[in-house]
Every structure is written in structure tokens, then in C-alpha cells.
Short mmCIF file of C-alpha atoms in Angstrom, two decimals:
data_model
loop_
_atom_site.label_atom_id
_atom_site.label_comp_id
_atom_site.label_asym_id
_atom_site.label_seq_id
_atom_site.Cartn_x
_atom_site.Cartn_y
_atom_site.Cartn_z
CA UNK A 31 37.71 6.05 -16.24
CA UNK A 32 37.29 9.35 -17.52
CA UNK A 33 36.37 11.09 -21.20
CA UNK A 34 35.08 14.02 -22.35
CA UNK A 35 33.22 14.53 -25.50
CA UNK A 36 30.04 16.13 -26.98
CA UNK A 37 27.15 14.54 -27.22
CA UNK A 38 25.06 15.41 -30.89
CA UNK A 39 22.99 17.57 -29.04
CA UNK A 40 23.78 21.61 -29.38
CA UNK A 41 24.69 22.28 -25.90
CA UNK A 42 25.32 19.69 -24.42
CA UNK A 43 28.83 18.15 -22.75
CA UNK A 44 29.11 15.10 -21.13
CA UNK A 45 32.04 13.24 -18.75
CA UNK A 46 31.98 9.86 -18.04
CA UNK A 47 33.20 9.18 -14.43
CA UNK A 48 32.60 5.46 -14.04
CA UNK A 49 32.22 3.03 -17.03
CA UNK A 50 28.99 1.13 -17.25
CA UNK A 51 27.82 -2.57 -18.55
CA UNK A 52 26.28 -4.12 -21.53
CA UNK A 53 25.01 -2.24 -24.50
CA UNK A 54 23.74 1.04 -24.77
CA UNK A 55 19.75 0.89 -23.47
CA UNK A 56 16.91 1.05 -26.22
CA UNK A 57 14.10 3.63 -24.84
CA UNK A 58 10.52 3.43 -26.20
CA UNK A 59 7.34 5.12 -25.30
CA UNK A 60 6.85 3.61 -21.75
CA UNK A 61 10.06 2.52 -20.78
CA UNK A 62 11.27 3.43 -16.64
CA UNK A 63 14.55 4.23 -16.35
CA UNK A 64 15.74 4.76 -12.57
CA UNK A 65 18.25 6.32 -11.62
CA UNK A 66 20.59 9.03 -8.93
CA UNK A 67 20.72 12.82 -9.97
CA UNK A 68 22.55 15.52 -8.54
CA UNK A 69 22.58 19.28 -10.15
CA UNK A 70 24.88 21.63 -9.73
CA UNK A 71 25.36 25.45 -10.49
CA UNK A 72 28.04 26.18 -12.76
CA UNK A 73 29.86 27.80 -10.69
CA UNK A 74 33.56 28.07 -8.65
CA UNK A 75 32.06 26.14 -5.71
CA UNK A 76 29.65 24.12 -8.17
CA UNK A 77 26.95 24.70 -5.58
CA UNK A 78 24.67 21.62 -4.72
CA UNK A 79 20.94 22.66 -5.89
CA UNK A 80 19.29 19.08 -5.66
CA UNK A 81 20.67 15.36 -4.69
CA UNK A 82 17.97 12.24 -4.82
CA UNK A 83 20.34 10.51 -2.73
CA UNK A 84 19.05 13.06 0.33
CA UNK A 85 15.57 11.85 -0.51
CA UNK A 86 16.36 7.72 0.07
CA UNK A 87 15.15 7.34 -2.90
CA UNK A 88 16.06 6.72 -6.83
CA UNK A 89 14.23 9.22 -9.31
CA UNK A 90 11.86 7.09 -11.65
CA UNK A 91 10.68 8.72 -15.44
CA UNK A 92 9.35 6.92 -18.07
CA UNK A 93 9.89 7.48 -21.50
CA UNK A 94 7.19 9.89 -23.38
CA UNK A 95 5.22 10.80 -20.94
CA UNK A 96 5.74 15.00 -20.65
CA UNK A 97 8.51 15.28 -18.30
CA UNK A 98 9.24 18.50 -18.35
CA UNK A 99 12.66 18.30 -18.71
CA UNK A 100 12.91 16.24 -21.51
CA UNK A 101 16.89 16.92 -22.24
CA UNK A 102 17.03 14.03 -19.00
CA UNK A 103 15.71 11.41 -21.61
CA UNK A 104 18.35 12.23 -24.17
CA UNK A 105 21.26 12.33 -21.55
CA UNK A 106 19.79 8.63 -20.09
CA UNK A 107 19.49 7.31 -23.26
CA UNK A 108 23.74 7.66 -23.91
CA UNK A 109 24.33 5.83 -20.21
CA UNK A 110 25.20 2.41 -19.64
CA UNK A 111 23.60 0.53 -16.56
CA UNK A 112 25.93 1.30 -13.61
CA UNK A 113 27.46 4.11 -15.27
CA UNK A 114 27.99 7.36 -13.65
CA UNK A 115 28.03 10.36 -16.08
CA UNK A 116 28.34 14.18 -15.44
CA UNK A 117 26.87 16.35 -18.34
CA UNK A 118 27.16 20.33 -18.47
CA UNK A 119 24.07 21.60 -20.44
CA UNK A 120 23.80 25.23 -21.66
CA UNK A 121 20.68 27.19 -20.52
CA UNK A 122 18.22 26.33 -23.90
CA UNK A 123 17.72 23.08 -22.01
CA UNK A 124 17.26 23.89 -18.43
CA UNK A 125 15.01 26.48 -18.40
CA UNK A 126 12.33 24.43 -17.13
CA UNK A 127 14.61 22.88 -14.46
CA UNK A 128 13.07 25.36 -11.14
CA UNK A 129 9.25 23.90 -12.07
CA UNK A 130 10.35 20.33 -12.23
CA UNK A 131 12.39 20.58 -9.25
CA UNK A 132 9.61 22.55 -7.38
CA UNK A 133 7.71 19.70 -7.94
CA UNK A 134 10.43 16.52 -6.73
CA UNK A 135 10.68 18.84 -4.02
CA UNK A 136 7.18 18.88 -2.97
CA UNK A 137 6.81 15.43 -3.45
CA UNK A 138 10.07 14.40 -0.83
CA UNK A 139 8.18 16.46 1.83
CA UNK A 140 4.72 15.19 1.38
CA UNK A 141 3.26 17.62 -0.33
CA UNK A 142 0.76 17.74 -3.72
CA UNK A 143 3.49 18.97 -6.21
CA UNK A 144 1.02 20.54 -8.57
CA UNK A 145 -0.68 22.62 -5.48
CA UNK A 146 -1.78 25.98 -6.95
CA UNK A 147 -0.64 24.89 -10.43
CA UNK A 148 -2.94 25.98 -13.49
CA UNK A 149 -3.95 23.84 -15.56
CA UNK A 150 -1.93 25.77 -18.22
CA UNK A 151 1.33 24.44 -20.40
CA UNK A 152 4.41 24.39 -18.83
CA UNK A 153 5.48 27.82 -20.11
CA UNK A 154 2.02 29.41 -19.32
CA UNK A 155 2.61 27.85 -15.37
CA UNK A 156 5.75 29.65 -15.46
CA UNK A 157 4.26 32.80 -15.69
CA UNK A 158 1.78 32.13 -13.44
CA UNK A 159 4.08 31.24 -10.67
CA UNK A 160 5.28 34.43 -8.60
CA UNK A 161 7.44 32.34 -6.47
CA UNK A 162 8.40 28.85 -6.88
CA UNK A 163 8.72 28.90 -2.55
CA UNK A 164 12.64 28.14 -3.25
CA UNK A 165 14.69 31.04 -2.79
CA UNK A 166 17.22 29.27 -4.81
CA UNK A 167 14.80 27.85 -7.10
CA UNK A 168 13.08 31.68 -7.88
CA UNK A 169 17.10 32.52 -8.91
CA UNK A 170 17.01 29.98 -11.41
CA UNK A 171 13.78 30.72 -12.73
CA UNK A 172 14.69 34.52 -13.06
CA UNK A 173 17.78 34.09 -14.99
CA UNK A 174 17.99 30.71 -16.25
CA UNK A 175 21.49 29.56 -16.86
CA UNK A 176 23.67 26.24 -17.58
CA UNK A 177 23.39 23.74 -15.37
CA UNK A 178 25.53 20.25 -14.21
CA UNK A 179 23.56 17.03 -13.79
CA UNK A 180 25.80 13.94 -12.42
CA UNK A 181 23.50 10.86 -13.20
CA UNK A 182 24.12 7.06 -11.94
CA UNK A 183 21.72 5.02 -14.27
CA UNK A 184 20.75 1.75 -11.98
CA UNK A 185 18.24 0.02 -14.80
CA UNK A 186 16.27 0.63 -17.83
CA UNK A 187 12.83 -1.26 -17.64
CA UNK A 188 10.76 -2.46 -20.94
CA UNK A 189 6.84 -1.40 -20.54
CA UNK A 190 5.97 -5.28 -19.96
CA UNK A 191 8.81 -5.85 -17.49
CA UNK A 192 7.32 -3.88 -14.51
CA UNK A 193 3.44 -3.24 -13.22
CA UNK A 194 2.75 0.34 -14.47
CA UNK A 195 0.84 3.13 -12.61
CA UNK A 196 -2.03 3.79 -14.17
CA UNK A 197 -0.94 7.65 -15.06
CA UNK A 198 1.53 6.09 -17.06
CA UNK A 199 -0.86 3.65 -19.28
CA UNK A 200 -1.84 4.96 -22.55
CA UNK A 201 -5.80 4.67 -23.39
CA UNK A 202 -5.75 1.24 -24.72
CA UNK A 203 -4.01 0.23 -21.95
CA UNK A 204 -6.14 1.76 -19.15
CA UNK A 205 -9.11 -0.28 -21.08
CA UNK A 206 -7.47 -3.23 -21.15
CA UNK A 207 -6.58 -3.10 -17.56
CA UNK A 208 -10.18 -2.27 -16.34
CA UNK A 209 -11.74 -5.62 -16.78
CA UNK A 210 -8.75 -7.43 -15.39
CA UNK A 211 -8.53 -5.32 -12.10
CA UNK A 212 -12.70 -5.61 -11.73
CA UNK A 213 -12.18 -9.53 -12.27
CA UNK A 214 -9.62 -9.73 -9.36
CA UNK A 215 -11.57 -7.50 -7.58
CA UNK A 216 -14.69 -9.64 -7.36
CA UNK A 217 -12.17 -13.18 -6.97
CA UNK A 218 -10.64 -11.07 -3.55
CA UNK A 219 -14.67 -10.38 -2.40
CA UNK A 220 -15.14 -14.21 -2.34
CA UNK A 221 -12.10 -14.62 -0.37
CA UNK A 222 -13.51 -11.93 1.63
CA UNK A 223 -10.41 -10.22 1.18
CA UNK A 224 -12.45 -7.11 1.57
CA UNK A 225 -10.09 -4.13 1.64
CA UNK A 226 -7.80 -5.31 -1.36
CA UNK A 227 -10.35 -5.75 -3.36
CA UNK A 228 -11.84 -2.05 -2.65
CA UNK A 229 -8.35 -1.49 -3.77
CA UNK A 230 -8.26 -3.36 -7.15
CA UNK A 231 -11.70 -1.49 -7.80
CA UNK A 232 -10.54 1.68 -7.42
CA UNK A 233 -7.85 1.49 -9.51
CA UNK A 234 -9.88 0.76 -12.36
CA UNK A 235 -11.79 3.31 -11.52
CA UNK A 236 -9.28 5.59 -11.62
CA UNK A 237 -8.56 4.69 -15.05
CA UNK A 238 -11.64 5.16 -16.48
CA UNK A 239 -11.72 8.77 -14.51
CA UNK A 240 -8.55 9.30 -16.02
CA UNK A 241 -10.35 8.89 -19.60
CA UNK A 242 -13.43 10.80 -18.89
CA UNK A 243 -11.41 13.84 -18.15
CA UNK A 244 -10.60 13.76 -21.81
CA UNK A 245 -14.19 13.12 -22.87
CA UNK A 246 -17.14 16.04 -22.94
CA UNK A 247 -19.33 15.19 -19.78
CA UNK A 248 -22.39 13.59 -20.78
CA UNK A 249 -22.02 13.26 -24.67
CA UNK A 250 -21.03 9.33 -25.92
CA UNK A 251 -17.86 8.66 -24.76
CA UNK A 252 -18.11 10.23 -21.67
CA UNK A 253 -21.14 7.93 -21.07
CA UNK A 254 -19.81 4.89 -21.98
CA UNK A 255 -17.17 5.15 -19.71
CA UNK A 256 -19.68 6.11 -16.73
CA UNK A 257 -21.31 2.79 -17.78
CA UNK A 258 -18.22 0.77 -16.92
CA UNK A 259 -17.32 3.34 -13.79
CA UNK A 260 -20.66 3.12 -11.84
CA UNK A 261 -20.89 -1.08 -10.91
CA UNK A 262 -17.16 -0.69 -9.62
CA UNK A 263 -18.03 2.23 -7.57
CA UNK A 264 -20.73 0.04 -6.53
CA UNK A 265 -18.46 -2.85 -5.79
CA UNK A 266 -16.27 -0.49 -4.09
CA UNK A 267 -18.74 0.85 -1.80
CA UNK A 268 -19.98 -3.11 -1.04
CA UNK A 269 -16.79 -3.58 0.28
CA UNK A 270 -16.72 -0.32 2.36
CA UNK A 271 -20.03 -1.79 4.07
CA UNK A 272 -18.02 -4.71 4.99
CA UNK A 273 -15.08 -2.96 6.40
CA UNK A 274 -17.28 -0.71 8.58
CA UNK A 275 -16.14 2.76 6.60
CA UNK A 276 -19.74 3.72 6.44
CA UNK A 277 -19.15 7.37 5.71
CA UNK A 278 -17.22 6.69 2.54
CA UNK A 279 -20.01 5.18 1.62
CA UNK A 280 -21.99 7.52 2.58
CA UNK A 281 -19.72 9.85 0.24
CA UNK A 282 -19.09 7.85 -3.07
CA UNK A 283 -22.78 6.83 -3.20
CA UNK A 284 -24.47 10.42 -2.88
CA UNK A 285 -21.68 11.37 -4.90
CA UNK A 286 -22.84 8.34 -7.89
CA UNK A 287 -26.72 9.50 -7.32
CA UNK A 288 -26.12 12.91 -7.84
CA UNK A 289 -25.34 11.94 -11.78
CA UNK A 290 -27.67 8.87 -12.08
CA UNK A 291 -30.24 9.65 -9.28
CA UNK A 292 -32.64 6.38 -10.26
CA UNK A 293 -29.52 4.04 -9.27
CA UNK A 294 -31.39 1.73 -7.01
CA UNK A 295 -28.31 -0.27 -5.92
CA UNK A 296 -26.79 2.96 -4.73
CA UNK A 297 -29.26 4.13 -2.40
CA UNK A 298 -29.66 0.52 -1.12
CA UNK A 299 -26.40 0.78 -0.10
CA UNK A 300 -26.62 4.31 1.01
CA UNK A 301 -29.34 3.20 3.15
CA UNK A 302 -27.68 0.74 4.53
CA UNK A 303 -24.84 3.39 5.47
CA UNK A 304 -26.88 5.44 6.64
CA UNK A 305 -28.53 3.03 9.56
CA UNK A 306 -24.80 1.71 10.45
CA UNK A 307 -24.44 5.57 11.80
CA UNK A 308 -28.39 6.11 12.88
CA UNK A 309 -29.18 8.22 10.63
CA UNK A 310 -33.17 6.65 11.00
CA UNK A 311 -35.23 9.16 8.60
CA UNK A 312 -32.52 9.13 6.03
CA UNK A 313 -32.13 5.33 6.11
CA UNK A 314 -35.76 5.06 5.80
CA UNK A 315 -36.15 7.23 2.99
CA UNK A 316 -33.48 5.65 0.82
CA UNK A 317 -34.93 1.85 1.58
CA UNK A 318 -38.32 3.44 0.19
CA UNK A 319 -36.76 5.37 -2.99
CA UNK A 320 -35.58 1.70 -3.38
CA UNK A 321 -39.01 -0.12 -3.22
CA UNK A 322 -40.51 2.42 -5.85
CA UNK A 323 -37.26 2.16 -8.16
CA UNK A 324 -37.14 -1.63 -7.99
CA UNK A 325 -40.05 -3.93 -7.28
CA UNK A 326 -37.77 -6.99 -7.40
CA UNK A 327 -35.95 -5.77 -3.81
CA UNK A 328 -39.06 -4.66 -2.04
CA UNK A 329 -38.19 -8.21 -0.09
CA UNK A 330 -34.89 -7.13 0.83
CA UNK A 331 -35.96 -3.41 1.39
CA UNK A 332 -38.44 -5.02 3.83
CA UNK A 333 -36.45 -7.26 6.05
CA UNK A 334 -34.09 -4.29 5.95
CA UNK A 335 -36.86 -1.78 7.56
CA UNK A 336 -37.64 -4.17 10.30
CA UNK A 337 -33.96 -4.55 11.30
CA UNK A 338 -33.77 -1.12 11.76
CA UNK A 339 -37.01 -0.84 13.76
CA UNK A 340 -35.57 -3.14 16.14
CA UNK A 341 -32.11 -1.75 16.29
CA UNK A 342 -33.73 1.62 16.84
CA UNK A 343 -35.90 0.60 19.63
CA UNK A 344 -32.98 -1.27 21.36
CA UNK A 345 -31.13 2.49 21.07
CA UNK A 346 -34.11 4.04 22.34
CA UNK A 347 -34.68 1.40 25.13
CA UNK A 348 -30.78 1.83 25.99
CA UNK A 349 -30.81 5.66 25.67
CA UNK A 350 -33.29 5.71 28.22
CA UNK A 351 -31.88 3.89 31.15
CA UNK A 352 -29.06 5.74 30.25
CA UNK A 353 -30.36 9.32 30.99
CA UNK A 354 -32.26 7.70 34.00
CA UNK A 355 -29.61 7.19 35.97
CA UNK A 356 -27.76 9.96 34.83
CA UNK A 357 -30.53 12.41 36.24
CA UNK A 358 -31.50 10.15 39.43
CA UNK A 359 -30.84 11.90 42.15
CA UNK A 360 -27.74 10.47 44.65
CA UNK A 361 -28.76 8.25 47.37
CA UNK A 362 -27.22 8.71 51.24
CA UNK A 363 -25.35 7.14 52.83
#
């Protein structure tokens, strides 16, 4: 099957190469369409400049959140699931078209596609970038011009249909996710299910990180969201202890007492870190900084002390015949 005809966009032509199924797909805020791209110059040879079949892997947008090139919404939103289209679009709409691909690029080879990226609009970045690293990609961005897109749409998924990252939850979402992730969280700690549930509480962390940004640090809002950040960092860290990762503890609990430095549950934990990797004095002055802070766990502070007494003197003890035979001198035969 094949037809030609204008979409009612100014500049914009699209063929249809294979028919799709069902009706036509209705976007809204949220939605994830996936789906196969391949651009092309407009050109004689109709040179290849991108193909997401090289990467494995099916491109995935959804719907309102800033992709820069947002003429790929409009052309998805006249496809049919299983179609395959090919759409010519003049140079108003692809001028943006060597930043996004920069950045699919970095991301198929590993790499952080906003590295050295201002955080700037998208026409401000464009100036700021010298060189996008793409030879071909600097061309385009130097003299933008019409471009071919060949699209196979495989789905179109509602908002409640699939699990959403949570970059792509809007702010009433993110705080309605928080307390659900921090209650199967603490269901996976009494299964003991240690390292998922560091998982499920750093994802709501990273939520509620994801709303302070927008907040001014240290007014209301920004401290009612460090409320609801600092027992999952907490949590988080727990479940570090458990797993033995004593340094990232180490990290996310200096890290927490830097901003709320009368935390007693973070430098009892810090403490504890801190004696997994015999770090003695530092162990011993977080346990204290603990007794003074709290009262109530000068118990807990003190069985804790005399653990590490004991595990210290079994080091030294151990150290010792160790360097003892090391410097003994060799016997004869």
C-alpha cells in the first residue's frame, strides 16, 4: 500500500508504506508510544544519518514531556499500530534534530547524553555547543535543512497501562508514588530482601530529589520534602549495613549530616560503618555524638562500644603475630 498526501501541518509530507490496524491512537499528556526511526538526508543517495534498528532497540517518548523534537509527536499521532510511514519535513521542524540525536547517540554507546550540556533552553544549548562530536551531526546543525523520517509505530501505551519512570511522573504523581515505594520498601526489609528494598527506597527518593530541585533550598517546600527524603535515606543506608556496602554508607550518611548535623540515627549508622572498615576513632566518636544527641540509645551506643573494643583487640592481637613472624628471623636447616 502506498499514498501520498499532506498532513495539516505546513511542511510536512507524509507516505504510507505499509497499512496499519485499528483506529487512529488518542495521545495525552503521558502516553509512550514506541516505535523504529530511521532519518535520512534529502538527498540523491538519501544518505542514512540515524537507524534505531542498529541500536537493538525501539525508541520510547512519551507524550508532553519536552522532547525536543516535538514535530515526532504530531507525525506518531497520524500512524496506525503496525504501520510504517515515511514523512519528508521541511527544515522549520528539524532544526533541533543534531541535539536530539547527539543525545540517542550518546545514550546507545553508554554515555551521559547531557555531558557538558548547560542547563540552558534548547536554543541557548545550541549555541553553546561548538561541536556536537558528529561530523555529520555539526553539518546539520550548521545549515539545517529538510529531513526524511521512516517510522514503524509498534504500540501506543495509556499512562496507567505501563510502570512509569519516575522522570516521566508529574508532581502529584511523584507524591503519590513516594509512600507506596517506602511501604514496599519496608515489606522487602522483613523478607530480608535487602538489596530490592534499598532499591524501592531510592526511587522514592529520587522523586522527592526530583521536586526539591524545583523548590528554594531551605525555605517551606524545600523542607517538607527533606522531611519525607531523610528516613528513606535512612532506610536506605540500613539496608546498605546489611549488604556489607559500608562505604555507601559511609557516603549517603555524611552526606544527610552535613544538612541536619543533630540526626542521631545517621551517625549511629555512620558509626556503625565506620567500625565494619576500622575506622576505631571515627567509630567512636560518632557512637558518642549519639549518646549526647539521644539519651534513649545510650544502651545500644554502649553494647556497640564494647563490640568494638573486642573486635579491635582481636585485630590488634592478630596484627601482632602477624608481623612476628613476618620479622622472625629464618631458621637452618
Amino acid at each position: 500500500m502506498e499514498e501520498t498526501y499532506l498532513l495539516n501541518v505546513e511542511g510536512v509530507k507524509k507516505k504510507i508504506l505499509h497499512g496499519g490496524q485499528g483506529e487512529l491512537p488518542k495521545l495525552q499528556d503521558g502516553s509512550k508510544i514506541t516505535f523504529h526511526f530511521q532519518t535520512l538526508k534529502d538527498d540523491f543517495e538519501r544518505t542514512v544519518i540515524d537507524d534505531s534498528r542498529e541500536a537493538g532497540i525501539p525508541m520510547e517518548i512519551i507524550v508532553g514531556k519536552m522532547f525536543k523534537l516535538e514535530i515526532w509527536e504530531t507525525l506518531l499521532s497520524s500512524m496506525r499500530a503496525g504501520e510504517v510511514a515515511e514523512f519528508w519535513c521541511d527544515a522549520i521542524h528539524t532544526g533541533m534534530y543534531a541535539l536530539v540525536s547527539r543525545g540517542m547517540r550518546r545514550i546507545a554507546e553508554g554515555r551521559d547524553p547531557l555531558e557538558g550540556q548547560k542547563h540552558r533552553c534548547g536554543m541557548g544549548n545550541m549555541f553553546d555547543y561548538h561541536s556536537t562530536g558528529y561530523d555529520d551531526l555539526d553539518e546539520l546543525q550548521r545549515t539545517p535543512q529538510p529531513l526524511i523520517f521512516i517510522m514503524e509505530l509498534f504500540r501506543v501505551e495509556e499512562p496507567s497501562a505501563y510502570k512509569r519512570d519516575t522522570w516521566a511522573m508529574s508532581k502529584e504523581e511523584k507524591l503519590a508514588a513516594v509512600p507506596v515505594l517506602h511501604r514496599e520498601g519496608n515489606r522487602l526489609v522483613l523478607r530480608k530482601e535487602f538489596g530490592q528494598a534499598a532499591a524501592k527506597y531510592q526511587e522514592a527518593v529520587i522523586c522527592l530529589r526530583n521536586l526539591q530541585a524545583k523548590e528554594k533550598p531551605w525555605e517551606d517546600g524545600w523542607l517538607k520534602l527533606e522531611s519525607l527524603v531523610t528516613p528513606l535515606v535512612l532506610n536506605y543506608c540500613q539496608c546498605q549495613l546489611e549488604l556489607g556496602e559500608y562505604y555507601e554508607v559511609l557516603e549517603h550518611t555524611t552526606e544527610l549530616l552535613q544538612k541536619h548535623n543533630d540526626n542521631a540515627k545517621a551517625y549511629f549508622k555512620r558509626a556503625k560503618a565506620h567500625a565494619a572498615v576500622w575506622n576505631e576513632r571515627e567509630a567512636r566518636e560518632d557512637f558518642q555524638r549519639v549518646a549526647h544527641l539521644d539519651p534513649s540509645m545510650a544502651a545500644a551506643v554502649k553494647k556497640e562500644l564494647k563490640q568494638l573494643g573486642e573486635r579491635m583487640r582481636k585485630k590488634h592481637v592478630e596484627d601482632r603475630k602477624r608481623y612476628q613472624g613476618l620479622f622472625q628471623s629464618p631458621r637452618g636447616p
